[in-house]
Short mmCIF file of C-alpha atoms and ligand atoms in Angstrom, two decimals:
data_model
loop_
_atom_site.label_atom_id
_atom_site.label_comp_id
_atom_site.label_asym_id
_atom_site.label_seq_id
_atom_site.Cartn_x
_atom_site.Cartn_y
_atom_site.Cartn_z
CA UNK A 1217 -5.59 10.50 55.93
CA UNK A 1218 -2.99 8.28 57.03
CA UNK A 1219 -2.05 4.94 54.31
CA UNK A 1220 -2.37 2.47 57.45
CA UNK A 1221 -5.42 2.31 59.48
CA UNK A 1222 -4.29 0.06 63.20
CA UNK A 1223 -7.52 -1.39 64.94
CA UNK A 1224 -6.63 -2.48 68.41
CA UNK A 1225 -9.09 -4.48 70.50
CA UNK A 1226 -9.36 -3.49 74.12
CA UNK A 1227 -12.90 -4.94 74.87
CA UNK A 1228 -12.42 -8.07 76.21
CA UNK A 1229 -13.68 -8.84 79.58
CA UNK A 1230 -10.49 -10.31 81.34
CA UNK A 1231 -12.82 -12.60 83.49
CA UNK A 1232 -9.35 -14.57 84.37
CA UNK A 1233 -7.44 -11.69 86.17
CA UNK A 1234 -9.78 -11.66 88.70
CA UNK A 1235 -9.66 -7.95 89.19
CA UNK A 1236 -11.57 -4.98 89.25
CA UNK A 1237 -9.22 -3.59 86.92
CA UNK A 1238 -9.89 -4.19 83.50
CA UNK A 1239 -7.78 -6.55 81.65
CA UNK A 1240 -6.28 -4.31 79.27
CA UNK A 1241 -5.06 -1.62 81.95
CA UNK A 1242 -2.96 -4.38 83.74
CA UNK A 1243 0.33 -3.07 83.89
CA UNK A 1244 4.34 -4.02 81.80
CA UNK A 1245 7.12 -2.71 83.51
CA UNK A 1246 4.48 0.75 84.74
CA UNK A 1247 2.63 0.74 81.82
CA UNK A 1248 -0.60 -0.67 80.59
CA UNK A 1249 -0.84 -3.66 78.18
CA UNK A 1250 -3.08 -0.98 75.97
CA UNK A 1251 -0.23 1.60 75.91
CA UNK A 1252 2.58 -0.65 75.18
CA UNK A 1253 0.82 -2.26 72.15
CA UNK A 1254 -0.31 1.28 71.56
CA UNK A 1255 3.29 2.88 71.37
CA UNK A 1256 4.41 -0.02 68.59
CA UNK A 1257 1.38 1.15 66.88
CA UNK A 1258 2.26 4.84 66.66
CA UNK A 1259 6.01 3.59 66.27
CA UNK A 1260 4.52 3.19 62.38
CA UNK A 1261 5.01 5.51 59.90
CA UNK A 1262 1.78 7.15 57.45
CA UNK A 1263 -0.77 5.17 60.78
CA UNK A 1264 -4.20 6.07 61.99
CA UNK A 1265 -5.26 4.34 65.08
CA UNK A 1266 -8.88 3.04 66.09
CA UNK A 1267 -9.21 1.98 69.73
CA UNK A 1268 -12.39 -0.52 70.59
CA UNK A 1269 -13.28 -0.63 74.04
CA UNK A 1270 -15.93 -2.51 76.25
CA UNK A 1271 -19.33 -0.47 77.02
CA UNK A 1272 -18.74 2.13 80.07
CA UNK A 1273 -15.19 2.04 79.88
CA UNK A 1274 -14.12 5.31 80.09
CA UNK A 1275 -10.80 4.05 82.13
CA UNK A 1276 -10.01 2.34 78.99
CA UNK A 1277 -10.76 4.70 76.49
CA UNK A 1278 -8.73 7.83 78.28
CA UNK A 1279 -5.77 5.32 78.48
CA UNK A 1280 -5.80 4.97 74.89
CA UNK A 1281 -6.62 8.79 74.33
CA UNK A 1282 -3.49 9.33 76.78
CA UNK A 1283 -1.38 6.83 74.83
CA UNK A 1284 -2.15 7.58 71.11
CA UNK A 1285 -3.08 11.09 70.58
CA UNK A 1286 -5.31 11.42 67.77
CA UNK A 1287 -6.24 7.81 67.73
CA UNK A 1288 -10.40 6.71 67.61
CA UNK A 1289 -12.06 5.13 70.47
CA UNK A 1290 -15.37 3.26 69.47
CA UNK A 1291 -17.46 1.18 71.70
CA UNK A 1292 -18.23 -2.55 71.24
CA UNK A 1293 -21.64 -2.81 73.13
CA UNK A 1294 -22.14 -6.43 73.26
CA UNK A 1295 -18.74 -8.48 73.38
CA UNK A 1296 -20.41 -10.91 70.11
CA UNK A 1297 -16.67 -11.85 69.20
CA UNK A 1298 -13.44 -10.61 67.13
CA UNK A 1299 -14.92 -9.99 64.12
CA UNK A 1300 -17.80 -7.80 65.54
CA UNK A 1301 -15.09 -5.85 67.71
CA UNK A 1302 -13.21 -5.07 64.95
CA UNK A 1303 -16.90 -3.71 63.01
CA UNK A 1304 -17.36 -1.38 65.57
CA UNK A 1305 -14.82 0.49 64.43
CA UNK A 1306 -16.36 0.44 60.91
CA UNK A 1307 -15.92 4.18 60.92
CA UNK A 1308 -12.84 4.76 60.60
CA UNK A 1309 -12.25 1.75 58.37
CA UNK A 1310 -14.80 2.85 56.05
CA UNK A 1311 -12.52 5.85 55.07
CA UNK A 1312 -10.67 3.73 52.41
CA UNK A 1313 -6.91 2.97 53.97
CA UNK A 1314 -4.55 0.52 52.20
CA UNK A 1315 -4.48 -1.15 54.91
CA UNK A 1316 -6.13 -2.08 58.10
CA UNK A 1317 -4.21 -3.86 60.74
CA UNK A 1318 -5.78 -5.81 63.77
CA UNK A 1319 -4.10 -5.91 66.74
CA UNK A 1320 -5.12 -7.29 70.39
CA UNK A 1321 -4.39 -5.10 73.51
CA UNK A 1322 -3.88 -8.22 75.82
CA UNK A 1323 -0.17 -8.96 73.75
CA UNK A 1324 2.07 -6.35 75.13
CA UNK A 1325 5.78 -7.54 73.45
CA UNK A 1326 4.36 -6.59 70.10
CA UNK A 1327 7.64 -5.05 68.14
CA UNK A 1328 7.21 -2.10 66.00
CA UNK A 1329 9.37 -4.49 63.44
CA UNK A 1330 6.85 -7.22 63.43
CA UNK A 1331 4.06 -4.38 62.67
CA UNK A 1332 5.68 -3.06 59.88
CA UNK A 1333 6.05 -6.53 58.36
CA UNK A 1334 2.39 -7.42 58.61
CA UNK A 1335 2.09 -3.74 56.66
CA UNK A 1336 4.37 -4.88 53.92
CA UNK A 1337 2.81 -8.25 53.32
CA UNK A 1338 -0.82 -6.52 52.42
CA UNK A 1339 1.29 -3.82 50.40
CA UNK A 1340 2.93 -7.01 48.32
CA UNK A 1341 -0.09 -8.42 47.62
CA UNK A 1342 -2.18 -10.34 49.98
CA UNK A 1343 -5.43 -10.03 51.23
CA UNK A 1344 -5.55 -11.12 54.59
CA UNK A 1345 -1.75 -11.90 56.36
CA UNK A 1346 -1.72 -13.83 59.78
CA UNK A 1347 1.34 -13.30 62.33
CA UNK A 1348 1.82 -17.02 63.58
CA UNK A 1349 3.83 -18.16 66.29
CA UNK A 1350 5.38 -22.09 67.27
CA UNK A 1351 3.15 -22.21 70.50
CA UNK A 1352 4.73 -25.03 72.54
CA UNK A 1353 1.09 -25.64 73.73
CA UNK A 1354 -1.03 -24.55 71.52
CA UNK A 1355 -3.72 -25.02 73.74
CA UNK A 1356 -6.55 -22.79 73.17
CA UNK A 1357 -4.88 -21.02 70.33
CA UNK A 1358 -6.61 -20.86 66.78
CA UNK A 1359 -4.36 -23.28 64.86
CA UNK A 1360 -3.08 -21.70 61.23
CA UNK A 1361 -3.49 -24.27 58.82
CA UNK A 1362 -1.11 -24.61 56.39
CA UNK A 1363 -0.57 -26.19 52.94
CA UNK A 1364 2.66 -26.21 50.72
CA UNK A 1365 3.04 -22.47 52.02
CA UNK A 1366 -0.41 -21.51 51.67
CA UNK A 1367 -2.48 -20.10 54.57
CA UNK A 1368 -5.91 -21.91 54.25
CA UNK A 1369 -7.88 -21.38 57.19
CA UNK A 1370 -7.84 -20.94 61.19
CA UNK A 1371 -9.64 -23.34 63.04
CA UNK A 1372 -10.06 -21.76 66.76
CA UNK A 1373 -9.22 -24.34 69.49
CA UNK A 1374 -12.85 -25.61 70.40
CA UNK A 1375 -13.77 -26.30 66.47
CA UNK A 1376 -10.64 -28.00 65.94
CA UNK A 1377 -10.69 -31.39 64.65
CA UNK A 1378 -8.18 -34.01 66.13
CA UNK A 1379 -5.68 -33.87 63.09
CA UNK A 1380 -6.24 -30.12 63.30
CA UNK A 1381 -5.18 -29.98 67.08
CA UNK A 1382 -1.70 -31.33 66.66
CA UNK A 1383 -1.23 -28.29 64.59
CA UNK A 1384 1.43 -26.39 66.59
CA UNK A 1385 1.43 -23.13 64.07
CA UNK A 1386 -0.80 -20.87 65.91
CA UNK A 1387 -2.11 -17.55 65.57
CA UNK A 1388 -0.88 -14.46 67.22
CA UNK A 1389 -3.80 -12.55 66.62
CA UNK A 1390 -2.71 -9.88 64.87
CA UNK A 1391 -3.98 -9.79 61.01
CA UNK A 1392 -3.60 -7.26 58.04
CA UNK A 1393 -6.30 -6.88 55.34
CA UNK A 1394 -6.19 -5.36 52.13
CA UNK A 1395 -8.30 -2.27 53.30
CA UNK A 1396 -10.48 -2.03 50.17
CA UNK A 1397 -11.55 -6.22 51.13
CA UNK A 1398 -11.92 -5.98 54.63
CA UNK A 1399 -15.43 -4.75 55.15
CA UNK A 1400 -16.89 -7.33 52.35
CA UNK A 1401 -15.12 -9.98 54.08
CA UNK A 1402 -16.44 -8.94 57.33
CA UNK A 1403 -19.85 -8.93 56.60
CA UNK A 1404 -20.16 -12.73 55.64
CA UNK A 1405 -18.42 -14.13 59.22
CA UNK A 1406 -21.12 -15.87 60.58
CA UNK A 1407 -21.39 -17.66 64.40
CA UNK A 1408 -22.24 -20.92 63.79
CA UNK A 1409 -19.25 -22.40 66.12
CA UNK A 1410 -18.24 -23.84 69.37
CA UNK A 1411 -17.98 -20.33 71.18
CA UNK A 1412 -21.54 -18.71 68.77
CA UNK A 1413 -18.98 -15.97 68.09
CA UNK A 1414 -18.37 -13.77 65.22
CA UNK A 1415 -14.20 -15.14 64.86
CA UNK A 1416 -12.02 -12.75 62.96
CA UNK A 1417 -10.32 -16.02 62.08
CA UNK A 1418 -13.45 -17.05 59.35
CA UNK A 1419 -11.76 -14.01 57.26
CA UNK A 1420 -8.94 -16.25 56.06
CA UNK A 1421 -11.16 -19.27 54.32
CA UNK A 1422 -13.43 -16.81 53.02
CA UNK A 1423 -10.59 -14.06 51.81
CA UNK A 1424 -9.61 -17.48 49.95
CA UNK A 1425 -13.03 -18.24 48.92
CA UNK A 1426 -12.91 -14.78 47.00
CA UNK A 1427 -9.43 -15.75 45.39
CA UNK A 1428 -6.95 -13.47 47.51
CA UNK A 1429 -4.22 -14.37 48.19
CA UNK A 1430 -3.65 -15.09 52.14
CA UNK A 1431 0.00 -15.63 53.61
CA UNK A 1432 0.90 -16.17 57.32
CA UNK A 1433 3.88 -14.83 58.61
CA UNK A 1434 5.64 -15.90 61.97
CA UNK A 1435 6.84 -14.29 64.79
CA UNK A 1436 8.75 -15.30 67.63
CA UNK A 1437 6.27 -17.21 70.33
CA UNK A 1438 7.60 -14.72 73.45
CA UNK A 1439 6.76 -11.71 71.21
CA UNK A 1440 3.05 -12.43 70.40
CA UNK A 1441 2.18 -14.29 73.63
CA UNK A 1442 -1.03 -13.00 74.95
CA UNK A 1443 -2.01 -12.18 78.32
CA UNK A 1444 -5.12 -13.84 80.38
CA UNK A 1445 -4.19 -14.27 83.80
CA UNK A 1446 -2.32 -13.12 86.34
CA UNK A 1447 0.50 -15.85 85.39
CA UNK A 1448 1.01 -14.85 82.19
CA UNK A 1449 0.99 -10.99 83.28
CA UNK A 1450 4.21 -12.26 85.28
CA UNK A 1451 5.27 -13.90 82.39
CA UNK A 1452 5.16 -11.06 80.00
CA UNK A 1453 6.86 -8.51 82.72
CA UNK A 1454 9.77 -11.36 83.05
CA UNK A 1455 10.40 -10.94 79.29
CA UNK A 1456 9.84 -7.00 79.35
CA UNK A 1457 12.41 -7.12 82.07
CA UNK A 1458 14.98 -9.17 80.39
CA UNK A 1459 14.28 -6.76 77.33
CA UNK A 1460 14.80 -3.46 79.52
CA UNK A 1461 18.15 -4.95 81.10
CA UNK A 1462 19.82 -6.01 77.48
CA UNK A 1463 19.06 -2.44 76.29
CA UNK A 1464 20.56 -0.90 79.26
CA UNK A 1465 23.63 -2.91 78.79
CA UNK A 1466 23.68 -2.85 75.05
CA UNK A 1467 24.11 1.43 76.35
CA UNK A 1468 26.71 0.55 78.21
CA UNK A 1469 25.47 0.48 82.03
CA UNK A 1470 26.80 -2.65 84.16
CA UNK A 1471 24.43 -4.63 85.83
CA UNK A 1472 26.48 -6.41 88.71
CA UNK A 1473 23.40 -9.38 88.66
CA UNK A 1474 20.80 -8.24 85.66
CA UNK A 1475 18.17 -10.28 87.52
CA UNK A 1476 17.30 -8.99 90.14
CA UNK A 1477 16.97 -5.01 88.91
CA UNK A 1478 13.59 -4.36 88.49
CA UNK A 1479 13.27 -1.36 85.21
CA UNK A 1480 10.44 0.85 84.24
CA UNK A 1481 9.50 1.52 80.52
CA UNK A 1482 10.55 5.14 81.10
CA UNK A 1483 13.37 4.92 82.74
CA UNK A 1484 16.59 6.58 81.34
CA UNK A 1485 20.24 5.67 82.38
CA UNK A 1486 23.44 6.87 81.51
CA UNK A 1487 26.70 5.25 80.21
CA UNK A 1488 28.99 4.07 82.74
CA UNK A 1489 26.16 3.60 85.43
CA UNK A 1490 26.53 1.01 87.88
CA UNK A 1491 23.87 -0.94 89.50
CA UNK A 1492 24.43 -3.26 92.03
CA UNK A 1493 21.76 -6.11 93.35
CA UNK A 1494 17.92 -5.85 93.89
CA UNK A 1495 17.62 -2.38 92.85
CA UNK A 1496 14.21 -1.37 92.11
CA UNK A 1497 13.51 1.30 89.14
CA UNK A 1498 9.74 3.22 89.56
CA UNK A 1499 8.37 5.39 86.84
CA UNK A 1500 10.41 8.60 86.01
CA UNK A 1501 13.94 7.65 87.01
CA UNK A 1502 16.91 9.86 85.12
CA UNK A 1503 20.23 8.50 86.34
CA UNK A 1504 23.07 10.13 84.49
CA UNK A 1505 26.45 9.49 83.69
CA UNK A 1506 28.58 7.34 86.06
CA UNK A 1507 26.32 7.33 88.92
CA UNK A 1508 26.33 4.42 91.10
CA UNK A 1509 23.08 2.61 92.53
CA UNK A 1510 24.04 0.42 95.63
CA UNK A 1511 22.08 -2.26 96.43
CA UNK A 1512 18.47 -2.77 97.55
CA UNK A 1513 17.57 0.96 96.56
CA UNK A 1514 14.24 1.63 95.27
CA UNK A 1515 13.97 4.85 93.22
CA UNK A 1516 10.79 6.40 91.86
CA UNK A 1517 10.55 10.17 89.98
CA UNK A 1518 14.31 11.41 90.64
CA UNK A 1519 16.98 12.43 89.05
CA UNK A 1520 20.41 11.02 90.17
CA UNK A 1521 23.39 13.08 88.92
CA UNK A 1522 26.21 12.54 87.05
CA UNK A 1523 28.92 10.58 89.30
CA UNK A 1524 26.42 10.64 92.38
CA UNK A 1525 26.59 7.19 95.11
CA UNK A 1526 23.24 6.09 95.86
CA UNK A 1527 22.40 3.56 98.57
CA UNK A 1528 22.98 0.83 99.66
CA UNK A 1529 19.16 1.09 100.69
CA UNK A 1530 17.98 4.15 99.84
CA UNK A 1531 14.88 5.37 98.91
CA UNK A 1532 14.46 8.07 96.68
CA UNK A 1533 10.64 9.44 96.32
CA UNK A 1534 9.07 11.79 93.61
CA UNK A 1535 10.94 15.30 93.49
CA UNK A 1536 14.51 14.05 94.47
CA UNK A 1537 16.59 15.94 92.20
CA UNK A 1538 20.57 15.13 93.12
CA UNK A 1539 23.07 17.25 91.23
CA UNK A 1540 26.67 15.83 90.24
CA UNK A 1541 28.42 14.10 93.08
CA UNK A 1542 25.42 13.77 95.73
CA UNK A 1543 25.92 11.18 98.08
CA UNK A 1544 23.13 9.37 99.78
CA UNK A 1545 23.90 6.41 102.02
CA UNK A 1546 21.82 3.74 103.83
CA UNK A 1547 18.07 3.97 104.93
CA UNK A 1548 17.91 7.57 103.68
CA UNK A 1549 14.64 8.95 102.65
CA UNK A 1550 14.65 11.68 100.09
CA UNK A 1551 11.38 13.27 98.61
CA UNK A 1552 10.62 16.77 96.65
CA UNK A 1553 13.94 17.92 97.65
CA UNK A 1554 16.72 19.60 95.10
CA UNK A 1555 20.03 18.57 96.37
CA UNK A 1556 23.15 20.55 94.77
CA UNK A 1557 26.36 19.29 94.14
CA UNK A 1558 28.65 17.48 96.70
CA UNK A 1559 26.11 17.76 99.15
CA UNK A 1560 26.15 14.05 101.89
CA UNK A 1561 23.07 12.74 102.91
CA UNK A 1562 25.01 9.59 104.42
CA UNK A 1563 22.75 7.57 107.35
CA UNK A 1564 19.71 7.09 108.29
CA UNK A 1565 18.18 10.59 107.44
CA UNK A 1566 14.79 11.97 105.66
CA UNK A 1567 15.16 15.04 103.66
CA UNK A 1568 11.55 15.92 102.63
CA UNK A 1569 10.25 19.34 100.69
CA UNK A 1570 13.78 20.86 101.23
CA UNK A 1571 17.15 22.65 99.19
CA UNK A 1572 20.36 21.35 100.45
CA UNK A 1573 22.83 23.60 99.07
CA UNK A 1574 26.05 22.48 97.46
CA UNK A 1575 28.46 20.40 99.82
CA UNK A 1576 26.53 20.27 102.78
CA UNK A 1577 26.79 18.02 105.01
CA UNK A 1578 23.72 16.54 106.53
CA UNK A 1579 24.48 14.27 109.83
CA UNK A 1580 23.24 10.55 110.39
CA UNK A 1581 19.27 10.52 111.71
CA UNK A 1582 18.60 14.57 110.60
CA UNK A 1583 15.05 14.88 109.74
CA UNK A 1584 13.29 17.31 108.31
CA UNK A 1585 10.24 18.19 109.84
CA UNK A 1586 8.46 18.99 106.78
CA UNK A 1587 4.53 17.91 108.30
CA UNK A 1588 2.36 19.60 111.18
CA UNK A 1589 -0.39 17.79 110.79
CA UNK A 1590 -2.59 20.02 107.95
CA UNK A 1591 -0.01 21.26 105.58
CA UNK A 1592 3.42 20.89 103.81
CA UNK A 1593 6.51 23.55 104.47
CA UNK A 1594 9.64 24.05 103.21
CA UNK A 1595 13.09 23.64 104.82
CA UNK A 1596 16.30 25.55 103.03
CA UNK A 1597 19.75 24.20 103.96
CA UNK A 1598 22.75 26.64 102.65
CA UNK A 1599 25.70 25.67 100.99
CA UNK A 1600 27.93 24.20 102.97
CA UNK A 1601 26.18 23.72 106.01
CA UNK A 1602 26.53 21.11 108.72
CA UNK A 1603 23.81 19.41 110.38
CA UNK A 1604 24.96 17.70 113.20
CA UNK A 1605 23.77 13.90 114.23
CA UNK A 1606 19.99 13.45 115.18
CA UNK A 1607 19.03 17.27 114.87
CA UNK A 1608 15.30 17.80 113.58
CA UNK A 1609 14.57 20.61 111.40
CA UNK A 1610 11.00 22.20 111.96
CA UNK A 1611 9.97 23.48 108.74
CA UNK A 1612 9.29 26.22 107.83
CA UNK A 1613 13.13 27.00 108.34
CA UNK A 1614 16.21 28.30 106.94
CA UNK A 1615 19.73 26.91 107.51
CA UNK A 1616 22.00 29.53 106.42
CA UNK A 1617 25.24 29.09 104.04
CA UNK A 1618 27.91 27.46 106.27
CA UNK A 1619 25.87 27.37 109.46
CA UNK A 1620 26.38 24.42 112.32
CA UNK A 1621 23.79 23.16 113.62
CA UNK A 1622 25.02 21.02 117.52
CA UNK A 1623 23.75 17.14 117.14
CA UNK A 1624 20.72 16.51 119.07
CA UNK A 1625 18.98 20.04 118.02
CA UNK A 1626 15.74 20.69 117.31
CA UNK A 1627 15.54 23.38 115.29
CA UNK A 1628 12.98 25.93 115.01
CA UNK A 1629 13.93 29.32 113.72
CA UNK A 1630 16.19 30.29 111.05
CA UNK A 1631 20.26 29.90 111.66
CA UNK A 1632 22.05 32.47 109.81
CA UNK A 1633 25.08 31.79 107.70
CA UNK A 1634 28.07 30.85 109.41
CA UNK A 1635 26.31 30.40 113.06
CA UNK A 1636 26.53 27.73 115.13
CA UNK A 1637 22.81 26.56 116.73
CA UNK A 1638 22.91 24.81 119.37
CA UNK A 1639 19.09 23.51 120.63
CA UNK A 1640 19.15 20.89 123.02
CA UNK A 1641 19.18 20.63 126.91
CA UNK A 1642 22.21 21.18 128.22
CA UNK A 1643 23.98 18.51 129.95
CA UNK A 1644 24.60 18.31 133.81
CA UNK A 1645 26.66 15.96 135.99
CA UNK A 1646 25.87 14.69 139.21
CA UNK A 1647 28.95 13.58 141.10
CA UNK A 1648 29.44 10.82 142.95
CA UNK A 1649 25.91 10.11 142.24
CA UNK A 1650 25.84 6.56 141.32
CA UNK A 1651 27.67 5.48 144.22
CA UNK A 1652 24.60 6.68 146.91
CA UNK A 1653 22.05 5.31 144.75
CA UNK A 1654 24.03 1.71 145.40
CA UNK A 1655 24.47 2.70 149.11
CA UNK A 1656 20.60 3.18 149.64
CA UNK A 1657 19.92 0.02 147.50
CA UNK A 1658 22.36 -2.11 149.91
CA UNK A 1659 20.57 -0.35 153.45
C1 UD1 B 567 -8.04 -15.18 69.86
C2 UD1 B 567 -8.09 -15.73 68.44
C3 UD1 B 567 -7.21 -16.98 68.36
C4 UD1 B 567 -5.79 -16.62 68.76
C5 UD1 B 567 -5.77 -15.96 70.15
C6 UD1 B 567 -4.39 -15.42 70.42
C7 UD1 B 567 -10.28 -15.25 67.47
C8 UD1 B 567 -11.64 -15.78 67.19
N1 UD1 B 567 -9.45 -16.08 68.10
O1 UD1 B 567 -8.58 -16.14 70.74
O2 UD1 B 567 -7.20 -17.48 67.03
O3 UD1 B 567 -4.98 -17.78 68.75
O4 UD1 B 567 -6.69 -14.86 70.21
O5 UD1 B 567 -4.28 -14.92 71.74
O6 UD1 B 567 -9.99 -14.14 67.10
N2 UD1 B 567 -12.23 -8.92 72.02
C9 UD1 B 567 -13.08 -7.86 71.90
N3 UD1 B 567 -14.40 -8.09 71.71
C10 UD1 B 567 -14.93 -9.34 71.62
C11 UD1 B 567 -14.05 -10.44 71.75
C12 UD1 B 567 -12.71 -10.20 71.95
O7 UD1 B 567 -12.65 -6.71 71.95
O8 UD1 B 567 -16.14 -9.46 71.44
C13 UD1 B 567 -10.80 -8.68 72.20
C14 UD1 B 567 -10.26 -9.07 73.56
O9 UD1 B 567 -10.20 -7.94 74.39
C15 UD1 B 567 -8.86 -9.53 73.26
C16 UD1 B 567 -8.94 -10.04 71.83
O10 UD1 B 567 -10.11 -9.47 71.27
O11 UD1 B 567 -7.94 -8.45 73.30
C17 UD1 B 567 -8.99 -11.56 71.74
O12 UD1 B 567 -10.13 -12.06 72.40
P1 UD1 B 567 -10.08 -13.37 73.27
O13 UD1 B 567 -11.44 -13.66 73.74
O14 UD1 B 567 -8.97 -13.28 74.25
O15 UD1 B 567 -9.74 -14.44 72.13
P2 UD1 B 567 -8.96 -15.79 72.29
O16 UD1 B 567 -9.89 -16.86 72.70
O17 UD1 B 567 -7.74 -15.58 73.10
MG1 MG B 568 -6.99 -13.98 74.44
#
């Protein structure tokens, strides 16, 4: 058994997303709120983690299965408040950690750092710790009141006095217990308040009460800021953003206007990368070294190679795998397609369920014809082919090493290497044609 025991609470209802989603599976640069505070949580070292989600929320409960392997999902039947979310995982927290951590799934900035200091603060002797934050409206927050230095009790917006209101010191959320105290403690939080909710909050004047010592510590307020509508969703994915973008500079990618590039948690971007305006990052992007993203391209479950030129407005779907060198210009459409090294896909093209073997050279507006209406096929373009302008390629089809294919073709049976295909009508000439069309027009 682990030393730590983290309790995150996923079962709030979210009424203020307006959503059919639940709150909790809202999602932070591609991930859900639960899986980002998740991940700080199994950032920890010597951590067990309990997950409490809402009744028939099995959506919720495989995302934090999928998230922290190994961790406890319990179910809070009736949502009666912190404090009885928190017992529902009694549990696990009845196996005897050192300490048991509380954690809400709605604040998704949550730094490992910040964990491990509200893990320390138990270990050096207090019973309860708060994380606090400077709120610059502290609106609705529980205010942390404070005396010379000592913690001495939350008061949760709607109890608050008027003095007590003023208090700007509020709290994050998150709270450590000494493990062996927290059940005892637990079991005394009554509802008599505002809300006729069991608060977590009661722990810290009754933790005092039974002579522990409680501390608050404080955290930055864009770290801990939680997440109850859609506003403050935006809100935290701004500051995920602006954290994605400093990493990927601090690894030494350029970012010709940081702003507008749009990251995923996962993605994963080489040194000496450059990325030009409005570029937009989906899940599973692998850019490596010196690769450079043109503007306005948007970029989902590739891999861009070392030194390859993507865009200006490209769009690279799921399967694009571009070795070293690839070049793919404007309005180009790439999906499940491995494309080897040197190989131009420069205009106005989509390359779909294909090879394109090394140097090719695929023409503006060539299309693969990868669809007929019931099933997927495959189209194979050899190394150092040439596709010429506006050809379509009906897959299933094989373009062999070297082979030409004449602009305009439509292609439906295999080219061997080195041929030239040629699949188009051919052209005729009429003369003097135009000139007795205008006669009979003028009699
Ligand atoms: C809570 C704190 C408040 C703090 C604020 C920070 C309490 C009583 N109040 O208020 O001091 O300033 O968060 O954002 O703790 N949840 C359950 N089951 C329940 C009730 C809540 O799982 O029965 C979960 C929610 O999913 C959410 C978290 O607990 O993740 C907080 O609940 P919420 O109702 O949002 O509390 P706040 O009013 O924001
Ligand atoms: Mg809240």
């Amino acid at each position: 058994m682990a030393d730590t025991l983290f309790v995150v609470l996923a079962a709030g209802e979210g009424t203020r997303m307006r959503s059919s989603t639940p709150k909790v599976l809202h999602r932070i640069a591609g991930l859900p709120m639960l899986a980002h505070v998740l991940a700080a949580a199994c950032g920890q070292a010597d951590a067990d983690i309990a997950v409490v989600v809402g009744p028939d929320r099995d959506d919720v409960a495989d995302c934090a299965r999928k998230s922290a392997a190994g961790a406890s999902v319990f179910v809070q039947a009736d949502r009666l408040g912190t404090a009885h979310a928190v017992l529902s995982a009694r549990d696990s927290i009845a196996q005897g950690y050192a300490q048991v951590v509380v954690l809400f799934a709605d604040t998704p900035l949550m730094k490992p750092e910040t964990l491990a200091a509200m893990v320390r603060a138990v270990r050096d002797g207090a019973g309860v710790a708060v994380l606090g934050f400077e709120a610059p409206d502290p609106t609705g927050y529980g205010r942390l009141v404070v005396e010379e230095g000592a913690l001495l009790a939350i008061r949760e917006d709607k109890d608050a006095s008027e003095a007590e209101k003023v208090i700007t010191l509020c709290n994050s959320g998150v709270m450590a217990f000494s493990g062996k105290k927290i059940l005892p403690i637990l079991g005394r939080i009554g509802n008599a308040n505002a809300k006729g909710e069991y608060y977590l909050t009661d722990a810290v004047e009754i933790a005092r009460g039974d002579g522990l010592a409680t501390v608050a510590l404080e955290a930055d307020a864009e770290e801990v800021g939680g997440v109850n509508d859609r506003a403050q969703l935006a809100h935290a994915e701004f500051l995920m953003q602006q954290r994605l973008r400093a990493a990927a500079m601090t690894s030494g990618v350029t970012l010709r206007d940081p702003a507008s590039v749009h990251f995923n948690h996962d993605t994963r971007i080489g040194r000496d990368v450059t990325v030009e305006p409005n570029v937009v990052f989906g899940p599973g992007v692998v850019v490596e070294e010196g690769a450079e993203i043109r503007a306005f391209c948007h970029l989902e479950g590739c891999r861009i190679g070392a030194g390859a030129q993507i865009g200006p407005f490209a769009r690279l779907r799921p399967g694009a795998d571009l070795s070293t060198g690839v070049k793919i210009g404007n309005f180009v459409e790439i999906k499940n397609a491995k494309i080897a090294d040197g190989a131009k896909v420069n205009h106005l093209s989509y390359v779909g369920d294909a090879t394109v073997g090394a140097a090719a050279n695929i023409g503006a507006g060539t299309i693969t014809c990868n669809y007929d209406g019931s099933a997927k096929h495959h189209t194979n373009i050899g190394a150092g082919a040439f596709i010429g302008s506006n050809s379509a390629l009906v897959a299933p089809v094989s373009i062999g090493d070297g082979a030409y294919v004449g602009s305009g073709s439509v292609i439906t049976k295999d080219v061997p290497g080195e041929a030239l295909a040629v699949a188009r009508a051919r052209q005729t000439e009429i003369p003097g044609w135009v000139a007795r069309q205008r006669a009979k027009h003028e009699s």
